[in-house]
Short mmCIF file of C-alpha atoms in Angstrom, two decimals:
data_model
loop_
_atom_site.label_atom_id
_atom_site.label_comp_id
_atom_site.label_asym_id
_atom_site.label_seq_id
_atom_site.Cartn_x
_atom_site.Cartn_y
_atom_site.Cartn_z
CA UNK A 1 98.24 35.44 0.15
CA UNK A 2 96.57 32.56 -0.93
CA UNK A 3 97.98 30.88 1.76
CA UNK A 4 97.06 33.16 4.46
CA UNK A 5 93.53 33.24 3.35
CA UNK A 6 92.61 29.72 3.34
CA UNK A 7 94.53 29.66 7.14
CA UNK A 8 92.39 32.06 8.00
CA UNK A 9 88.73 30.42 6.51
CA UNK A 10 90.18 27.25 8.49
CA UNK A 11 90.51 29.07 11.97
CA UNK A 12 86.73 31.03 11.30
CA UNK A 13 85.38 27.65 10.61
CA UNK A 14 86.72 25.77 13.96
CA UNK A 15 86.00 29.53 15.86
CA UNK A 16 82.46 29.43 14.13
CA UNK A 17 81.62 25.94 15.43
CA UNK A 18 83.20 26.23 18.93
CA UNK A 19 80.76 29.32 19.41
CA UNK A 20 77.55 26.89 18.37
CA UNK A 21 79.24 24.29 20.94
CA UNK A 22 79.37 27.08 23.63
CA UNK A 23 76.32 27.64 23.02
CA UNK A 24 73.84 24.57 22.23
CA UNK A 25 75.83 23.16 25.62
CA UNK A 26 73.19 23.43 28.94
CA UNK A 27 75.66 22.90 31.28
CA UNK A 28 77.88 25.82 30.54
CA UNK A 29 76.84 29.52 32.16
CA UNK A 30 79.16 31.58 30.03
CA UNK A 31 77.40 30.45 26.42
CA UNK A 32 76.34 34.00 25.63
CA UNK A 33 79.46 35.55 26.36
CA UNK A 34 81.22 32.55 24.60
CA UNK A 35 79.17 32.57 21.67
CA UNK A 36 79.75 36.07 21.47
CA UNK A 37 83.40 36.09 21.40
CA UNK A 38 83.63 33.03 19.04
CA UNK A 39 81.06 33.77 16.33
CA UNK A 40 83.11 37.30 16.25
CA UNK A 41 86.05 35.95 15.81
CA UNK A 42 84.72 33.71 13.00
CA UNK A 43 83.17 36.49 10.97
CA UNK A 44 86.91 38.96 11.62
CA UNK A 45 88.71 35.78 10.19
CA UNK A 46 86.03 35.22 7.51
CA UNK A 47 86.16 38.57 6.32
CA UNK A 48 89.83 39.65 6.23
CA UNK A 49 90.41 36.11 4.34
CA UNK A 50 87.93 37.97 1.69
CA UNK A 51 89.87 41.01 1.66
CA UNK A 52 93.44 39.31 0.64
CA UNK A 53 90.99 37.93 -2.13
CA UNK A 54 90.35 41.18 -3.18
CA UNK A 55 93.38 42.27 -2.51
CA UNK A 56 93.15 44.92 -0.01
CA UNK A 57 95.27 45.16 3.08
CA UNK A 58 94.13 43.82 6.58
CA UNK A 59 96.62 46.00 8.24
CA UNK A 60 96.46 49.12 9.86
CA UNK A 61 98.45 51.94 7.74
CA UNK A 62 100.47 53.51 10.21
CA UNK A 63 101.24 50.09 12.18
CA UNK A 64 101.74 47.09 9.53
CA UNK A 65 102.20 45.16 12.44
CA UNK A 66 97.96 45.12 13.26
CA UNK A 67 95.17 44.00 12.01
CA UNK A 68 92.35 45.44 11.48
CA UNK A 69 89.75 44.81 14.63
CA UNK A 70 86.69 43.00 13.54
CA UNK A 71 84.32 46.65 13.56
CA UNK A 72 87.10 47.58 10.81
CA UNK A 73 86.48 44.72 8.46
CA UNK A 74 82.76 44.72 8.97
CA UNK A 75 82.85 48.43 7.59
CA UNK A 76 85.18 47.76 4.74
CA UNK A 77 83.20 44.87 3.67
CA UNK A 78 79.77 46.01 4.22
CA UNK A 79 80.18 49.60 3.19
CA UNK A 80 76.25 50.33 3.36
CA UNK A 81 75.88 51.27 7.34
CA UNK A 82 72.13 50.63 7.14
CA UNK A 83 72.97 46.61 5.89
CA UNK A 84 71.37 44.85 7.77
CA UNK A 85 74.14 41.91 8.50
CA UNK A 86 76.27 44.81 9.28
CA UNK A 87 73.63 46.14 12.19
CA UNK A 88 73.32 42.50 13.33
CA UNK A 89 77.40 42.27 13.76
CA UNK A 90 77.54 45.60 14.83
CA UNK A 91 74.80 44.83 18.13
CA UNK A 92 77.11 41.06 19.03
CA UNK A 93 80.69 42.95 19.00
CA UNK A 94 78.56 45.63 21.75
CA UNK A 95 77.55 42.32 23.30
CA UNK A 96 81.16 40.86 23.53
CA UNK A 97 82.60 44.24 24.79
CA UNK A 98 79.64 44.41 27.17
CA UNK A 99 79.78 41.31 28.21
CA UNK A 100 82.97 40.86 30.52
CA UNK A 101 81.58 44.08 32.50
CA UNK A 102 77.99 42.83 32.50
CA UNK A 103 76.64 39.44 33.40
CA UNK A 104 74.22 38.91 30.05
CA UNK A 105 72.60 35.69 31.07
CA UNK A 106 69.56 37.18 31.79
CA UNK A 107 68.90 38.95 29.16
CA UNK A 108 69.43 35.57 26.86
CA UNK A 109 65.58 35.42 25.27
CA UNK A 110 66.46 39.10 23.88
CA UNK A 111 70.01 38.16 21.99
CA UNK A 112 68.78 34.86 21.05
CA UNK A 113 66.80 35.92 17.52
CA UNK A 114 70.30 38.04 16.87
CA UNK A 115 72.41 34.48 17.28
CA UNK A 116 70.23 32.97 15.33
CA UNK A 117 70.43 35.55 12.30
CA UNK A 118 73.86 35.74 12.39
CA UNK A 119 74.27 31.79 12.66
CA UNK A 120 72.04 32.40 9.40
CA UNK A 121 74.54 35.12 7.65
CA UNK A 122 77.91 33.11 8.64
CA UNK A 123 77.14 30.11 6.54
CA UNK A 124 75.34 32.26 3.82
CA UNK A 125 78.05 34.81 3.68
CA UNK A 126 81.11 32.53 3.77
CA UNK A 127 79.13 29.99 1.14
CA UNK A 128 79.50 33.05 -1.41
CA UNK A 129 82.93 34.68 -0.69
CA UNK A 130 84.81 31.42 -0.48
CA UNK A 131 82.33 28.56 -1.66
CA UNK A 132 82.31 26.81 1.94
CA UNK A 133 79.65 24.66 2.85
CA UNK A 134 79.10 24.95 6.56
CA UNK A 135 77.06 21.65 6.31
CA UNK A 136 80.21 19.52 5.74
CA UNK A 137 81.37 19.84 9.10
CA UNK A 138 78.63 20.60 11.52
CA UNK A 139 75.25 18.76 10.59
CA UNK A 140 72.64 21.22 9.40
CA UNK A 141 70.02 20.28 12.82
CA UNK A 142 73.07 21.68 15.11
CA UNK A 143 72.75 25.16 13.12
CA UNK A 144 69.52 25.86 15.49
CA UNK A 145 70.50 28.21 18.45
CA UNK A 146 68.85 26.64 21.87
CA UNK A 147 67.90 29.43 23.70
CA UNK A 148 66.47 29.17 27.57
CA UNK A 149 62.84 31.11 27.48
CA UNK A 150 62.71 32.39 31.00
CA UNK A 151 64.18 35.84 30.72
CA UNK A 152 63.86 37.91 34.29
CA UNK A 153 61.15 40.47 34.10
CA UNK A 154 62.43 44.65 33.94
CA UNK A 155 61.28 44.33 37.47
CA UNK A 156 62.90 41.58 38.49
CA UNK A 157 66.02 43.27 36.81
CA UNK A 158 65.85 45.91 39.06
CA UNK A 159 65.47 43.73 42.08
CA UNK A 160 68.44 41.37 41.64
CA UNK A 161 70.91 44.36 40.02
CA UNK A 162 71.90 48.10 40.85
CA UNK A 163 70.42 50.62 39.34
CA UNK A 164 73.25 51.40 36.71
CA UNK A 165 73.24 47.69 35.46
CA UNK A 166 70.13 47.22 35.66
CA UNK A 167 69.27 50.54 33.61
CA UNK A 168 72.48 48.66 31.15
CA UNK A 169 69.97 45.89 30.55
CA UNK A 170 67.17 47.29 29.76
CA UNK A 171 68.34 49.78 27.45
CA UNK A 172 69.97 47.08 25.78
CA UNK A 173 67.09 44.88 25.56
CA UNK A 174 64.58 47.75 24.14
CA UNK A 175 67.30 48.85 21.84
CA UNK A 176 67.43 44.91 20.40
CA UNK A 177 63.20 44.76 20.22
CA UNK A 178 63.04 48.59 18.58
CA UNK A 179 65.67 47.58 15.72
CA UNK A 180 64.03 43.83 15.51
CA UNK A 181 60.59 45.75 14.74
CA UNK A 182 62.03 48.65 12.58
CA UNK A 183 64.11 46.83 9.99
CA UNK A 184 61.76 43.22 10.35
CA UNK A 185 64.49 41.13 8.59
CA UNK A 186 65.72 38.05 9.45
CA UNK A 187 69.11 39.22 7.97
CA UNK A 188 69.11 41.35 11.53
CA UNK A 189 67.12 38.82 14.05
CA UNK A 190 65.01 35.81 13.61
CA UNK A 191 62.35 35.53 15.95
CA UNK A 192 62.74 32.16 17.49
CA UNK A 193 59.38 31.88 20.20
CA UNK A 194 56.25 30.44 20.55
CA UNK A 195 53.35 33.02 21.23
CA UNK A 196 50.38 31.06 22.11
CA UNK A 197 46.55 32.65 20.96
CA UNK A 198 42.97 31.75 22.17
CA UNK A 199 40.40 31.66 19.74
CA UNK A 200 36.90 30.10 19.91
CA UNK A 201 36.65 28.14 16.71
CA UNK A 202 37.86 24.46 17.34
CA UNK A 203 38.66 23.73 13.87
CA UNK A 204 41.78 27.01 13.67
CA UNK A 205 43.07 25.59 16.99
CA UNK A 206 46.50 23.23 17.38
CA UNK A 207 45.06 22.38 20.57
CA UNK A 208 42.49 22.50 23.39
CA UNK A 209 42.23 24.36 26.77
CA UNK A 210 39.55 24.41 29.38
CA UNK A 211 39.02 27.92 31.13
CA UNK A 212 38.12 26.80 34.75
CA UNK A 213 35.67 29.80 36.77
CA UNK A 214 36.20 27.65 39.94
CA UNK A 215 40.03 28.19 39.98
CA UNK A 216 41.49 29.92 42.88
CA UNK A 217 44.00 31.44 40.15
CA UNK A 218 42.96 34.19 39.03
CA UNK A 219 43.47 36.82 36.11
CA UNK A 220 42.81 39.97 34.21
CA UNK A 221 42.76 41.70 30.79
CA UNK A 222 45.71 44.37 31.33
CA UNK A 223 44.33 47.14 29.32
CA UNK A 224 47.31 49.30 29.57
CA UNK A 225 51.12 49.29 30.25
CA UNK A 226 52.88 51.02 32.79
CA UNK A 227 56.27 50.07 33.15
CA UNK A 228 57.72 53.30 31.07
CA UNK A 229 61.09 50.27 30.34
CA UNK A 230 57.97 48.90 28.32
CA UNK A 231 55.87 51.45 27.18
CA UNK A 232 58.93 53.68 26.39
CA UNK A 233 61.54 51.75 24.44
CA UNK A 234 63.38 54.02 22.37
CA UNK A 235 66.28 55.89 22.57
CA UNK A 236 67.30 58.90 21.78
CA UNK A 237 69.36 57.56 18.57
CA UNK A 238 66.79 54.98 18.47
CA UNK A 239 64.38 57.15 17.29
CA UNK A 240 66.55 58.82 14.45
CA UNK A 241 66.66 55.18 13.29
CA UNK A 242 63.14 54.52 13.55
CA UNK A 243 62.03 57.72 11.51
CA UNK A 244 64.70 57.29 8.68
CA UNK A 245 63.63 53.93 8.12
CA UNK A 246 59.95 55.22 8.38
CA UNK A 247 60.85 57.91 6.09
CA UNK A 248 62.76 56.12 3.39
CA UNK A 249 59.98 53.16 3.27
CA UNK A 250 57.32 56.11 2.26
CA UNK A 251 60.01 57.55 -0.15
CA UNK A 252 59.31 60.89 2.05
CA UNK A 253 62.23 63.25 1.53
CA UNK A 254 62.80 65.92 4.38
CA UNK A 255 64.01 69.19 3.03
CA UNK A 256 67.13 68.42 5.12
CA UNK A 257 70.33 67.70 2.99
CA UNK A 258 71.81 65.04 6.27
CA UNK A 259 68.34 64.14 6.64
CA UNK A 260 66.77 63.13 9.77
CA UNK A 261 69.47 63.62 12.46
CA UNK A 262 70.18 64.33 16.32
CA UNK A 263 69.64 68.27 14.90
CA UNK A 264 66.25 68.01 13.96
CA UNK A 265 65.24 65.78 16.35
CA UNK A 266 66.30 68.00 18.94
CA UNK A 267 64.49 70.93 17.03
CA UNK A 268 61.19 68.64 17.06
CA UNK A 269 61.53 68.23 21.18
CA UNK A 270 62.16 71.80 22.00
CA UNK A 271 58.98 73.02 19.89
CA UNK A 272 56.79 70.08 21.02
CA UNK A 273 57.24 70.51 24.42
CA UNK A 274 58.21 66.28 23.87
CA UNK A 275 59.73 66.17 27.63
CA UNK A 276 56.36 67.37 29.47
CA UNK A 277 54.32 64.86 27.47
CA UNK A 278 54.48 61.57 29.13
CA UNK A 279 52.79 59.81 26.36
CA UNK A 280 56.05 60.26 24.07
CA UNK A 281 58.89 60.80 26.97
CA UNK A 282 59.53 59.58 30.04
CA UNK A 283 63.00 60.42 32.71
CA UNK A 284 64.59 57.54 34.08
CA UNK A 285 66.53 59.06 36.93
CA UNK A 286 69.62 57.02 38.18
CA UNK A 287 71.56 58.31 40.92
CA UNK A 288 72.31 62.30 39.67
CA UNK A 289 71.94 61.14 35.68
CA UNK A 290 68.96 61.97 33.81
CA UNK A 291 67.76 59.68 30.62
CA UNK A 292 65.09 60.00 28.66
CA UNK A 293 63.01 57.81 26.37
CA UNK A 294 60.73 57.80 24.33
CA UNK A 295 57.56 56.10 23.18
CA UNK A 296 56.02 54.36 19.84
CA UNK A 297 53.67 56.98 19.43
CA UNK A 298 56.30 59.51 19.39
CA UNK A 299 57.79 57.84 16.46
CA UNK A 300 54.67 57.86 14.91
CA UNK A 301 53.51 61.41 15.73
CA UNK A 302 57.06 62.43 13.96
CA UNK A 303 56.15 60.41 10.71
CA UNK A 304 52.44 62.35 10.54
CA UNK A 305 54.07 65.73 11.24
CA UNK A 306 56.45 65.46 8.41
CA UNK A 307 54.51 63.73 6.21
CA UNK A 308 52.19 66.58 6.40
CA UNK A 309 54.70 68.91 4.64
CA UNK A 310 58.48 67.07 4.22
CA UNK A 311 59.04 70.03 1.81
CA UNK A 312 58.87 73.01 4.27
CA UNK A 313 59.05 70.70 7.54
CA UNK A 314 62.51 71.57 9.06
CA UNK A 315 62.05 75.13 7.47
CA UNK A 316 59.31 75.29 9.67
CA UNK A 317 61.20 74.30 12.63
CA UNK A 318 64.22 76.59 12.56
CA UNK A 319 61.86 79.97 11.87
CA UNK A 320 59.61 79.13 14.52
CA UNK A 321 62.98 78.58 16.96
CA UNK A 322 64.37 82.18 15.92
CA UNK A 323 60.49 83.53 17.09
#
């Protein structure tokens, strides 16, 4: 066993650094999906060498002859569904399955802060289950992912794909930005821009700009969104996730055993009247296929309602249905 599990820290090492190749290379067009498939691979082979150390079986039960896929180590290691390496792992293997369907190039700003965090985890997470430091054979400057900042707008999206993929990308990009704001931890994504801010004393700024009236370029203040792929991020299980974690940082307790689920949110919809209000929901219609989504302030108006009475709010809910 011992054996075995040092093979196997050897292969998740060499699979760990041929995904950073893949990806810090500028030449190659495939570095997401690469990167994808190899960091993956690196974290199965980590893993199962950690559960011979403990061990446990990496085989499947009723066919000795598999191994467990890397979504079946992940949960056996990282029990706790709401960790937040797990949720990190969890969004790359959708990427990698994704990804031979999909061309994900595009999309590379919004996957970028999730490489980056799980770069992060690998070498943390293999340093304490089998005292390996990454460091000795990659140098620590090559741990930075390089990511290319020039991701396609939602409209541009829609342009260059069909309706089907394009509707793929999106909801896979909000779905990234909703969780990256919900859990804020770099355990899940590490936010790797530059945002750039005006202000008018000298002595706060990096540098200096000169705001030209003459300039034939112009622009506005844009006072409010309208692209509904912007304004309107969340999904339907989005949303769940958004008001547990909403709920459990108040220490708000609904009087719900399962606690927030698809149940009550569905109860909350039906007595809101959440579909005709296009503040909180909006239909994206593809072909015959209706999907909704839904907004910030949704999530928000949730949180108030409950917090109003947690005690009596689904209570509340089911008598008013029966009326």
């Amino acid at each position: 066993m011992e054996n075995l599990s040092k093979r196997l820290i050897d292969k998740s090492i060499e699979a760990f650094i041929m995904g950073i190749e893949i990806y810090n290379k500028p030449t190659i067009h495939y570095r997401i999906e690469g990167f994808s498939f190899f960091v993956i691979n690196a974290w199965e082979l980590m893993l199962k060498a950690e559960l011979l150390n403990r061990n446990e079986s990496i085989y499947f039960k009723n066919d000795p002859s598999r191994t467990l896929s890397a979504s079946g180590v992940v949960n056996k290691i990282y029990t706790d569904k709401n960790t937040r390496i797990r949720l990190n792992l969890e969004k790359i293997i959708d990427l990698r399955n994704i990804s031979t369907h999909y061309i994900t190039e595009d999309y590379e700003v919004k996957y970028a802060p999730l490489f980056q965090a799980c770069v992060l985890n690998f070498i943390s997470e293999i340093n304490k289950f089998h005292k390996v430091d990454i460091t000795k054979y990659i140098p620590q400057n090559f741990l930075t992912v390089s990511a290319n900042y020039a991701p396609l707008s939602n409209e541009e999206i829609k342009l260059k794909y069909s309706p089907e993929i394009a509707e793929k990308f999106i909801k896979q990009a909000n779905e990234i930005d909703v969780l990256s704001h919900e859990f804020d931890s770099d355990k899940f994504s590490i936010n790797i821009k530059q945002n750039l801010y005006i202000t008018k004393k000298k002595s706060d700024a990096d540098f200096t700009v000169k705001v030209d009236m003459a300039s034939d370029n112009q622009v506005s203040l844009v006072k409010e969104l309208k692209d509904p792929s912007n304004t309107h991020k969340y999904s339907y299980n989005s949303v769940i996730t958004a008001v547990n974690i909403r709920l459990n940082n108040k220490n708000i307790k609904l009087d719900y055993s399962k606690g927030f689920n698809q149940y009550i949110l569905k109860l909350v919809i039906d007595f809101y009247s959440i579909k005709k209000n296009e503040l909180y929901a909006y239909e994206h219609v593809i072909g015959n296929q209706q999907i909704y989504t839904y907004s910030q302030q949704f999530i928000d108006f949730i949180v108030s309602e409950i917090k109003q009475n947690p005690s009596k709010f689904v209570e509340s809910l089911r008598s008013n249905k029966k009326r």
